[in-house]
């Protein structure tokens, strides 16, 4: 199932994409408390697709592909490197990534994103799939200048957490095996990242298990699993696409901040 969250006539709904992604079978309820058919179908052209989760907690993992570690000239971390993005950083498909007025070096990072389906604590890797609702595409937009300055003092917030710095979407794909999905990031149509989730240093079950060992994961939490090599700068006027096998394409334009 490919679950989409959308608005039509000012009302938000969940639905399932069908008929070649041209139509949405509308649901009653939500994926975390239960979905049932609303007996109505909406045309994709008549709706606005929203972020798949409304203002989630966002957990991120840095340096989780060897290729990205190599391009940043760092050692493999002794422990998983985690960070969080504010929920206000989330935008959806076709929403604009705002390039900060004082930005100097803003990078894209295409990533597979895990959507947690139910409360999870002390989860074994072999049990992780029981707590995962599904998967979506993500872009861990990062202000490298601020990030590097923060990192020197052991923090990581503004460099990763500015408004619009967490595009998510377009759908939540359920019943998807995350072990070896192709991931491609394009800037203005040019492929910049091409990898497989098989190359993750810590696989999805390990990420869920690690986080749940120390904190309680909640329904609607999302986990950005890390980015492969090929990250690079974005500029106003660019269009960024993150495409993941079985999920779809997350597309966002880049627009200069207007103060």
Tab-separated table of C-alpha atoms in Angstrom:
chain	number	residue	atom	x	y	z
A	1	UNK	CA	0.000	0.000	0.000
A	2	UNK	CA	1.155	3.541	-0.786
A	3	UNK	CA	-0.553	5.846	1.704
A	4	UNK	CA	-0.821	9.514	0.825
A	5	UNK	CA	-1.883	12.407	3.059
A	6	UNK	CA	-3.646	15.208	1.237
A	7	UNK	CA	-6.136	18.043	1.454
A	8	UNK	CA	-9.212	18.680	-0.646
A	9	UNK	CA	-11.750	21.453	-0.056
A	10	UNK	CA	-9.770	22.480	3.023
A	11	UNK	CA	-10.066	19.087	4.739
A	12	UNK	CA	-7.150	16.724	5.355
A	13	UNK	CA	-7.439	13.032	4.512
A	14	UNK	CA	-5.397	9.880	4.149
A	15	UNK	CA	-5.843	7.717	1.101
A	16	UNK	CA	-4.268	5.046	-1.071
A	17	UNK	CA	-2.770	5.892	-4.447
A	18	UNK	CA	-4.210	3.748	-7.215
A	19	UNK	CA	-4.780	3.610	-10.969
A	20	UNK	CA	-1.272	4.664	-11.966
A	21	UNK	CA	-1.079	7.316	-9.238
A	22	UNK	CA	-3.911	9.298	-10.862
A	23	UNK	CA	-6.556	8.567	-8.227
A	24	UNK	CA	-6.727	8.303	-4.445
A	25	UNK	CA	-9.093	5.962	-2.619
A	26	UNK	CA	-10.029	8.045	0.411
A	27	UNK	CA	-9.831	6.633	3.945
A	28	UNK	CA	-11.518	7.468	7.200
A	29	UNK	CA	-9.168	7.687	10.192
A	30	UNK	CA	-5.389	7.620	10.169
A	31	UNK	CA	-2.663	4.959	9.807
A	32	UNK	CA	-1.887	4.936	13.535
A	33	UNK	CA	-5.356	4.390	14.991
A	34	UNK	CA	-6.937	2.599	12.042
A	35	UNK	CA	-7.987	3.157	8.444
A	36	UNK	CA	-11.253	2.261	6.768
A	37	UNK	CA	-12.636	3.001	3.338
A	38	UNK	CA	-14.555	6.254	3.026
A	39	UNK	CA	-16.180	4.973	-0.156
A	40	UNK	CA	-14.929	7.896	-2.198
A	41	UNK	CA	-12.205	8.420	-4.789
A	42	UNK	CA	-10.352	11.706	-5.365
A	43	UNK	CA	-8.439	12.712	-8.471
A	44	UNK	CA	-4.789	13.559	-7.746
A	45	UNK	CA	-5.080	16.671	-9.904
A	46	UNK	CA	-7.833	17.970	-7.611
A	47	UNK	CA	-5.924	17.674	-4.321
A	48	UNK	CA	-2.837	19.055	-2.619
A	49	UNK	CA	-0.459	16.344	-1.414
A	50	UNK	CA	0.846	17.041	2.098
A	51	UNK	CA	3.818	15.722	4.068
A	52	UNK	CA	2.943	12.110	4.912
A	53	UNK	CA	3.167	12.878	8.643
A	54	UNK	CA	2.025	16.081	10.318
A	55	UNK	CA	4.899	17.616	12.311
A	56	UNK	CA	6.637	14.397	13.394
A	57	UNK	CA	9.596	13.997	15.697
A	58	UNK	CA	12.537	13.550	13.332
A	59	UNK	CA	15.531	11.405	14.279
A	60	UNK	CA	18.561	11.423	12.008
A	61	UNK	CA	21.643	9.228	11.655
A	62	UNK	CA	24.854	10.725	10.309
A	63	UNK	CA	27.722	8.825	8.641
A	64	UNK	CA	25.696	5.690	8.010
A	65	UNK	CA	27.106	4.976	4.516
A	66	UNK	CA	30.820	4.208	4.107
A	67	UNK	CA	30.843	6.165	0.844
A	68	UNK	CA	29.665	9.335	2.606
A	69	UNK	CA	32.216	8.844	5.389
A	70	UNK	CA	34.927	8.621	2.735
A	71	UNK	CA	33.835	11.812	0.969
A	72	UNK	CA	33.823	13.727	4.266
A	73	UNK	CA	37.276	12.336	5.184
A	74	UNK	CA	36.146	11.009	8.551
A	75	UNK	CA	36.603	7.787	10.485
A	76	UNK	CA	33.785	5.312	10.951
A	77	UNK	CA	32.018	6.426	14.161
A	78	UNK	CA	32.559	4.370	17.300
A	79	UNK	CA	28.862	4.778	18.146
A	80	UNK	CA	25.911	5.775	15.952
A	81	UNK	CA	25.838	9.546	15.428
A	82	UNK	CA	22.295	10.749	16.049
A	83	UNK	CA	20.616	14.120	15.806
A	84	UNK	CA	17.108	15.548	15.693
A	85	UNK	CA	15.345	18.008	13.447
A	86	UNK	CA	12.430	20.133	14.691
A	87	UNK	CA	9.001	19.132	13.458
A	88	UNK	CA	8.677	22.606	11.922
A	89	UNK	CA	11.402	21.696	9.420
A	90	UNK	CA	9.007	19.360	7.587
A	91	UNK	CA	7.607	20.211	4.163
A	92	UNK	CA	5.887	18.022	1.609
A	93	UNK	CA	6.123	17.249	-2.096
A	94	UNK	CA	6.475	20.310	-4.321
A	95	UNK	CA	6.830	22.629	-1.307
A	96	UNK	CA	9.745	25.039	-1.537
A	97	UNK	CA	13.021	24.575	0.295
A	98	UNK	CA	13.810	28.078	1.516
A	99	UNK	CA	17.419	29.075	0.918
A	100	UNK	CA	18.374	31.243	3.943
A	101	UNK	CA	19.193	34.891	3.263
A	102	UNK	CA	22.517	34.430	5.080
A	103	UNK	CA	23.142	30.940	3.678
A	104	UNK	CA	26.537	30.255	2.131
A	105	UNK	CA	26.692	26.498	1.556
A	106	UNK	CA	23.428	24.551	1.694
A	107	UNK	CA	23.549	20.855	0.767
A	108	UNK	CA	20.960	18.232	-0.215
A	109	UNK	CA	21.058	14.716	1.286
A	110	UNK	CA	18.728	12.103	-0.185
A	111	UNK	CA	17.662	9.478	2.364
A	112	UNK	CA	15.357	6.559	3.068
A	113	UNK	CA	13.039	7.498	5.937
A	114	UNK	CA	11.390	5.064	8.353
A	115	UNK	CA	7.908	5.837	9.704
A	116	UNK	CA	7.183	4.336	13.123
A	117	UNK	CA	3.708	2.831	13.447
A	118	UNK	CA	3.372	2.112	17.150
A	119	UNK	CA	5.090	2.818	20.460
A	120	UNK	CA	8.438	1.070	20.652
A	121	UNK	CA	10.848	0.516	23.538
A	122	UNK	CA	13.668	-2.043	23.879
A	123	UNK	CA	12.949	-3.506	20.455
A	124	UNK	CA	15.175	-6.298	19.143
A	125	UNK	CA	16.363	-5.940	15.531
A	126	UNK	CA	14.453	-9.098	14.636
A	127	UNK	CA	11.249	-7.480	15.925
A	128	UNK	CA	11.714	-4.013	14.405
A	129	UNK	CA	9.410	-4.668	11.441
A	130	UNK	CA	6.497	-5.046	13.857
A	131	UNK	CA	6.846	-1.374	14.850
A	132	UNK	CA	7.373	0.119	11.394
A	133	UNK	CA	4.391	1.484	9.493
A	134	UNK	CA	6.347	2.032	6.295
A	135	UNK	CA	8.880	4.142	4.440
A	136	UNK	CA	9.088	7.457	2.631
A	137	UNK	CA	11.675	9.612	0.879
A	138	UNK	CA	13.507	12.384	2.691
A	139	UNK	CA	15.967	15.175	2.060
A	140	UNK	CA	18.175	16.100	5.017
A	141	UNK	CA	18.884	19.674	3.891
A	142	UNK	CA	21.938	21.012	5.740
A	143	UNK	CA	23.656	24.358	6.192
A	144	UNK	CA	27.258	23.171	6.148
A	145	UNK	CA	28.825	26.383	7.457
A	146	UNK	CA	26.599	26.469	10.537
A	147	UNK	CA	26.779	22.688	10.935
A	148	UNK	CA	30.577	22.686	11.070
A	149	UNK	CA	30.667	25.497	13.609
A	150	UNK	CA	28.090	23.778	15.811
A	151	UNK	CA	29.786	20.393	15.538
A	152	UNK	CA	33.007	21.760	17.015
A	153	UNK	CA	31.126	22.203	20.280
A	154	UNK	CA	29.120	18.999	20.170
A	155	UNK	CA	25.796	20.405	19.011
A	156	UNK	CA	23.790	20.083	15.812
A	157	UNK	CA	20.552	22.020	15.518
A	158	UNK	CA	20.474	25.142	13.354
A	159	UNK	CA	22.641	23.573	10.655
A	160	UNK	CA	20.078	20.797	10.224
A	161	UNK	CA	16.846	22.147	11.656
A	162	UNK	CA	15.863	25.332	9.874
A	163	UNK	CA	12.333	25.640	8.528
A	164	UNK	CA	11.863	23.638	5.279
A	165	UNK	CA	15.056	21.615	5.880
A	166	UNK	CA	13.187	18.271	6.099
A	167	UNK	CA	11.223	17.524	2.915
A	168	UNK	CA	9.299	14.228	3.242
A	169	UNK	CA	7.078	12.272	0.857
A	170	UNK	CA	5.348	11.663	-1.386
A	171	UNK	CA	3.809	8.559	0.247
A	172	UNK	CA	4.269	6.054	3.040
A	173	UNK	CA	4.979	2.732	1.370
A	174	UNK	CA	3.980	-0.203	3.565
A	175	UNK	CA	5.007	-3.847	3.230
A	176	UNK	CA	8.284	-2.747	1.652
A	177	UNK	CA	11.579	-4.542	2.281
A	178	UNK	CA	14.157	-1.780	2.997
A	179	UNK	CA	17.187	-4.047	2.694
A	180	UNK	CA	18.255	-3.229	-0.869
A	181	UNK	CA	16.293	-0.339	-2.364
A	182	UNK	CA	17.789	1.881	-5.044
A	183	UNK	CA	18.128	5.530	-4.021
A	184	UNK	CA	18.708	8.322	-6.544
A	185	UNK	CA	19.006	12.066	-5.990
A	186	UNK	CA	18.840	14.476	-8.912
A	187	UNK	CA	19.502	18.221	-9.083
A	188	UNK	CA	17.882	19.829	-12.114
A	189	UNK	CA	17.626	16.395	-13.688
A	190	UNK	CA	21.276	15.459	-13.193
A	191	UNK	CA	21.947	12.386	-11.047
A	192	UNK	CA	24.072	13.333	-8.036
A	193	UNK	CA	23.504	10.322	-5.775
A	194	UNK	CA	22.972	6.718	-6.833
A	195	UNK	CA	23.161	4.021	-4.180
A	196	UNK	CA	21.426	1.102	-2.531
A	197	UNK	CA	20.154	0.870	1.018
A	198	UNK	CA	22.069	-2.415	1.123
A	199	UNK	CA	25.091	-0.187	1.769
A	200	UNK	CA	23.771	1.189	5.058
A	201	UNK	CA	26.296	0.516	7.826
A	202	UNK	CA	23.465	0.133	10.312
A	203	UNK	CA	20.425	-1.387	8.621
A	204	UNK	CA	16.892	-0.254	9.364
A	205	UNK	CA	16.204	-2.875	12.087
A	206	UNK	CA	19.413	-1.884	13.872
A	207	UNK	CA	18.478	1.812	13.800
A	208	UNK	CA	15.055	1.170	15.319
A	209	UNK	CA	16.563	-1.133	17.929
A	210	UNK	CA	19.307	1.346	18.840
A	211	UNK	CA	16.989	4.299	19.339
A	212	UNK	CA	14.388	2.280	21.246
A	213	UNK	CA	17.066	1.051	23.626
A	214	UNK	CA	17.450	4.585	24.980
A	215	UNK	CA	14.109	6.288	24.337
A	216	UNK	CA	10.508	5.520	23.511
A	217	UNK	CA	9.612	5.818	19.859
A	218	UNK	CA	6.072	7.022	19.207
A	219	UNK	CA	3.598	6.492	16.375
A	220	UNK	CA	4.404	9.000	13.644
A	221	UNK	CA	8.070	9.396	14.556
A	222	UNK	CA	10.358	9.306	11.531
A	223	UNK	CA	13.964	8.144	11.245
A	224	UNK	CA	16.236	9.527	8.527
A	225	UNK	CA	18.618	6.628	7.915
A	226	UNK	CA	21.612	8.499	6.486
A	227	UNK	CA	22.827	9.638	3.095
A	228	UNK	CA	25.251	8.049	0.620
A	229	UNK	CA	28.060	9.847	-1.201
A	230	UNK	CA	27.353	12.558	-3.740
A	231	UNK	CA	25.931	15.261	-1.499
A	232	UNK	CA	26.369	18.748	-2.873
A	233	UNK	CA	25.172	22.336	-2.935
A	234	UNK	CA	21.774	23.669	-3.867
A	235	UNK	CA	20.884	27.180	-4.993
A	236	UNK	CA	17.704	29.195	-5.519
A	237	UNK	CA	16.116	28.101	-8.782
A	238	UNK	CA	17.188	24.462	-8.426
A	239	UNK	CA	14.829	21.505	-8.306
A	240	UNK	CA	15.792	18.557	-6.102
A	241	UNK	CA	14.385	15.067	-6.620
A	242	UNK	CA	14.864	12.119	-4.268
A	243	UNK	CA	13.632	8.861	-5.765
A	244	UNK	CA	13.505	5.549	-3.902
A	245	UNK	CA	12.454	2.242	-5.375
A	246	UNK	CA	8.934	1.263	-4.332
A	247	UNK	CA	8.125	4.678	-2.868
A	248	UNK	CA	8.267	7.300	-5.595
A	249	UNK	CA	9.790	10.713	-6.215
A	250	UNK	CA	10.025	13.536	-3.683
A	251	UNK	CA	10.401	16.756	-5.663
A	252	UNK	CA	11.079	20.218	-4.198
A	253	UNK	CA	12.099	23.554	-5.722
A	254	UNK	CA	14.618	25.822	-3.986
A	255	UNK	CA	13.541	29.416	-3.401
A	256	UNK	CA	15.486	32.344	-1.932
A	257	UNK	CA	14.304	33.582	1.454
A	258	UNK	CA	12.299	36.783	1.296
A	259	UNK	CA	12.744	38.939	4.394
